PDB file of C-alpha atoms in Angstrom:
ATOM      1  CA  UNK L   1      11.002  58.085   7.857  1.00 44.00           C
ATOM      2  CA  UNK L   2       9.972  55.372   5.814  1.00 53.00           C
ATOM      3  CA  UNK L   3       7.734  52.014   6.601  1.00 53.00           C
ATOM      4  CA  UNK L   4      10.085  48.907   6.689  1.00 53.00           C
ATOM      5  CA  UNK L   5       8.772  45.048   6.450  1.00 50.00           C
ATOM      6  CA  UNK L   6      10.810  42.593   6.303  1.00 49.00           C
ATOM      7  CA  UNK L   7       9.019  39.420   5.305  1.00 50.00           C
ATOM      8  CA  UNK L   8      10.798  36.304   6.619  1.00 50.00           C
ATOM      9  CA  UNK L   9       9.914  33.282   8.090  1.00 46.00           C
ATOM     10  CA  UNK L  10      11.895  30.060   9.728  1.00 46.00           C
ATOM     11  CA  UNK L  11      10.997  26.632   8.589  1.00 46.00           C
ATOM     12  CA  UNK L  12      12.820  23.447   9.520  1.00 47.00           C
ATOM     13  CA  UNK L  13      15.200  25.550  11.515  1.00 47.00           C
ATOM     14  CA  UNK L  14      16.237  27.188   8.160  1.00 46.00           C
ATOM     15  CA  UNK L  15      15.511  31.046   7.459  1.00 45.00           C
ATOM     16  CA  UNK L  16      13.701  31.532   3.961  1.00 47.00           C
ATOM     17  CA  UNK L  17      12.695  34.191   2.508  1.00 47.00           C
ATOM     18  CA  UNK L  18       9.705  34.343   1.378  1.00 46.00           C
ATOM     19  CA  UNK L  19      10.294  34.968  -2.516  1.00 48.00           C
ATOM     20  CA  UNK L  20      12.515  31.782  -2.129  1.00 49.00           C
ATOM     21  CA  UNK L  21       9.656  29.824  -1.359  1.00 47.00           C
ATOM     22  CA  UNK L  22       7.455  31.142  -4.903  1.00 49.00           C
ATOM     23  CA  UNK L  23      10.442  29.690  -6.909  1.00 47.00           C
ATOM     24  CA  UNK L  24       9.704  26.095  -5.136  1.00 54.00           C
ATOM     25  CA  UNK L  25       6.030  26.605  -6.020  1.00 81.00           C
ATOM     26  CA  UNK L  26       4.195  23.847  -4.577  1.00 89.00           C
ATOM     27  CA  UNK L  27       0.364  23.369  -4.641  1.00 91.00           C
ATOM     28  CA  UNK L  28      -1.768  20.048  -4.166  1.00 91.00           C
ATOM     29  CA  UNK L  29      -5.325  19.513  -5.180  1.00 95.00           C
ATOM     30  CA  UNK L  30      -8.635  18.982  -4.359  1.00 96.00           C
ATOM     31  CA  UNK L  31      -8.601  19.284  -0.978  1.00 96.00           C
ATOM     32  CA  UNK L  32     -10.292  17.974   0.669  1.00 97.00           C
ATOM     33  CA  UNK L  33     -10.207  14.887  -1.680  1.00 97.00           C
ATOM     34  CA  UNK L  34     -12.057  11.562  -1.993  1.00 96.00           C
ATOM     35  CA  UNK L  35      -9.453   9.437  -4.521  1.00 97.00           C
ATOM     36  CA  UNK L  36      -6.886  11.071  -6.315  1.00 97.00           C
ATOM     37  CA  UNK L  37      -4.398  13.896  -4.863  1.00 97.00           C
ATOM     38  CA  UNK L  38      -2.249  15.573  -7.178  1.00 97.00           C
ATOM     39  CA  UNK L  39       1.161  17.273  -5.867  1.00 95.00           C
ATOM     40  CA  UNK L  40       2.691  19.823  -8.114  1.00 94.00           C
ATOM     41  CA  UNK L  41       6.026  20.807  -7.596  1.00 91.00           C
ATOM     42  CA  UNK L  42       8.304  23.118 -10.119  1.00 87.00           C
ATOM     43  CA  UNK L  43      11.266  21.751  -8.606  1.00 80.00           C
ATOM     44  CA  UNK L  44      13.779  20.298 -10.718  1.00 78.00           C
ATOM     45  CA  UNK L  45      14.948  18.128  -8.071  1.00 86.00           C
ATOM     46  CA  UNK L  46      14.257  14.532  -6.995  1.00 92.00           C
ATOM     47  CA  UNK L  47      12.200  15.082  -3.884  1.00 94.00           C
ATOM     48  CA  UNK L  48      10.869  12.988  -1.021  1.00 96.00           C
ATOM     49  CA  UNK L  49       6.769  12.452  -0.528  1.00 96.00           C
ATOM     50  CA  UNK L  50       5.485  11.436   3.241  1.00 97.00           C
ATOM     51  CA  UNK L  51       1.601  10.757   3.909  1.00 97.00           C
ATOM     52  CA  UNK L  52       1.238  10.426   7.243  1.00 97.00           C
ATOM     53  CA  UNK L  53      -2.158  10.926   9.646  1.00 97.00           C
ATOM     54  CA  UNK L  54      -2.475  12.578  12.706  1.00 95.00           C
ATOM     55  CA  UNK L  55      -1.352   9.866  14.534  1.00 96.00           C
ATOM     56  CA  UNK L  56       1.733   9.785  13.089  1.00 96.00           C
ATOM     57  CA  UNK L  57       1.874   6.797  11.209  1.00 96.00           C
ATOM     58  CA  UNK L  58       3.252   6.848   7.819  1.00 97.00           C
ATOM     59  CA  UNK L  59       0.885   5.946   5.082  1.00 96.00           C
ATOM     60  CA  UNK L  60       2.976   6.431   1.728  1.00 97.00           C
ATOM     61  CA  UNK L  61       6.784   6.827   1.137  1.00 97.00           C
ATOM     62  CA  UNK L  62       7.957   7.557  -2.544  1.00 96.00           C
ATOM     63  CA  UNK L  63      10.446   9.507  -4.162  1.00 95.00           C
ATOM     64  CA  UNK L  64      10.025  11.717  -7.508  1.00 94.00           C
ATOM     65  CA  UNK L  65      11.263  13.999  -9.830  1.00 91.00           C
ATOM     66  CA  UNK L  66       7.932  14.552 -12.036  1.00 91.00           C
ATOM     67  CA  UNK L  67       6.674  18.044 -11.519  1.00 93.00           C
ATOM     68  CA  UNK L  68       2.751  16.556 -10.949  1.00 94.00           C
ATOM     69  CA  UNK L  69       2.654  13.605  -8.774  1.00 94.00           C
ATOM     70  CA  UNK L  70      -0.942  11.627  -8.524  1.00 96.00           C
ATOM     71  CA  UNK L  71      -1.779   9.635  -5.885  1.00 96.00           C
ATOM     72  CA  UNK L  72      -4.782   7.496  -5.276  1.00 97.00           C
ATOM     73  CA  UNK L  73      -5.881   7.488  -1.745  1.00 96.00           C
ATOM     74  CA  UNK L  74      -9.159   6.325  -2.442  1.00 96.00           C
ATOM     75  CA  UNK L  75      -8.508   3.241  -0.242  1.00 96.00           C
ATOM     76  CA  UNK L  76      -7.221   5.384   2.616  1.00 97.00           C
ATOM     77  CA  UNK L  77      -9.426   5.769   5.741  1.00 97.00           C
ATOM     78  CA  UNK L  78     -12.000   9.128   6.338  1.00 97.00           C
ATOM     79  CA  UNK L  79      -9.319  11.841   8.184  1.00 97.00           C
ATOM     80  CA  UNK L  80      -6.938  14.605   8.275  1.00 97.00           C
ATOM     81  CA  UNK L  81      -3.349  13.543   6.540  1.00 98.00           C
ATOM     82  CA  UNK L  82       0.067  15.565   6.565  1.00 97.00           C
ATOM     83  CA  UNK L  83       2.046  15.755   3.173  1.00 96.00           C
ATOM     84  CA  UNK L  84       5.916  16.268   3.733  1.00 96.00           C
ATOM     85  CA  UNK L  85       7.683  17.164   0.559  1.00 94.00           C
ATOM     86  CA  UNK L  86      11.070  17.260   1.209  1.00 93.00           C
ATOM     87  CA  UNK L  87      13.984  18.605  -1.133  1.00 88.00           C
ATOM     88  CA  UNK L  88      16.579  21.150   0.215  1.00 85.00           C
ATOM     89  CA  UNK L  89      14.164  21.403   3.275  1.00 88.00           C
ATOM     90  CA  UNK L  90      10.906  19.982   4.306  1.00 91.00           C
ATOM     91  CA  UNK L  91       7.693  21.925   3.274  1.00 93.00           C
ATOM     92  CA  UNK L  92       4.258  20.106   5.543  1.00 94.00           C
ATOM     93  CA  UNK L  93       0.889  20.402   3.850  1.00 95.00           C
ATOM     94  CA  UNK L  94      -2.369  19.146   5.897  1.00 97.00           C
ATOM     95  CA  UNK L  95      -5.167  17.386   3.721  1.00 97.00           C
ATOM     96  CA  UNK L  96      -8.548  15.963   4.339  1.00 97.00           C
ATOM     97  CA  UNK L  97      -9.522  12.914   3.194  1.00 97.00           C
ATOM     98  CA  UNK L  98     -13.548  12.293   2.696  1.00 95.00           C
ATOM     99  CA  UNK L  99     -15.860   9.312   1.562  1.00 87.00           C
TER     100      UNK L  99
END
């Protein structure tokens, strides 16, 4: 007999594995943040940015292919955002804004 674990998880209606998702390494920094967020993202893709808060309204809309992505949000108002980065499928990061 031998322990099995099959680590897999379904995002966007997609199944990933969960090694796939390492090679797309994403991360984004400080959080929570004040001015400037910075997205890093090893893909070698053009990808899509969304900011949007809870209320669903879309704050920023940009496409990039740099592999770190600054954004000032220093004008933005005191909350709780959602980052969409979306390539082959859509990966949703929360972030709090303060000051």
């Amino acid at each position: 007999w031998q322990n099995y674990i099959k680590e897999e998880y379904t995002w966007n209606e997609l199944s990933v594995n969960i090694n796939d998702l390492d090679k797309n390494d994403i991360s984004f920094y400080p959080n929570p943040v004040s001015d400037i967020l910075t997205i890093k993202n090893n893909s070698q893709e053009n990808y899509e940015i969304e900011i949007f808060d809870v209320s669903g309204k879309l704050f920023y809309n940009t496409t990039s292919k740099s592999t770190t992505f600054k954004l000032n949000i220093s004008n933005y108002p005191k909350g709780i955002y959602f980052v969409n980065i979306i390539d082959d499928v859509k990966k949703s990061f929360k972030f709090i804004k303060n000051n």
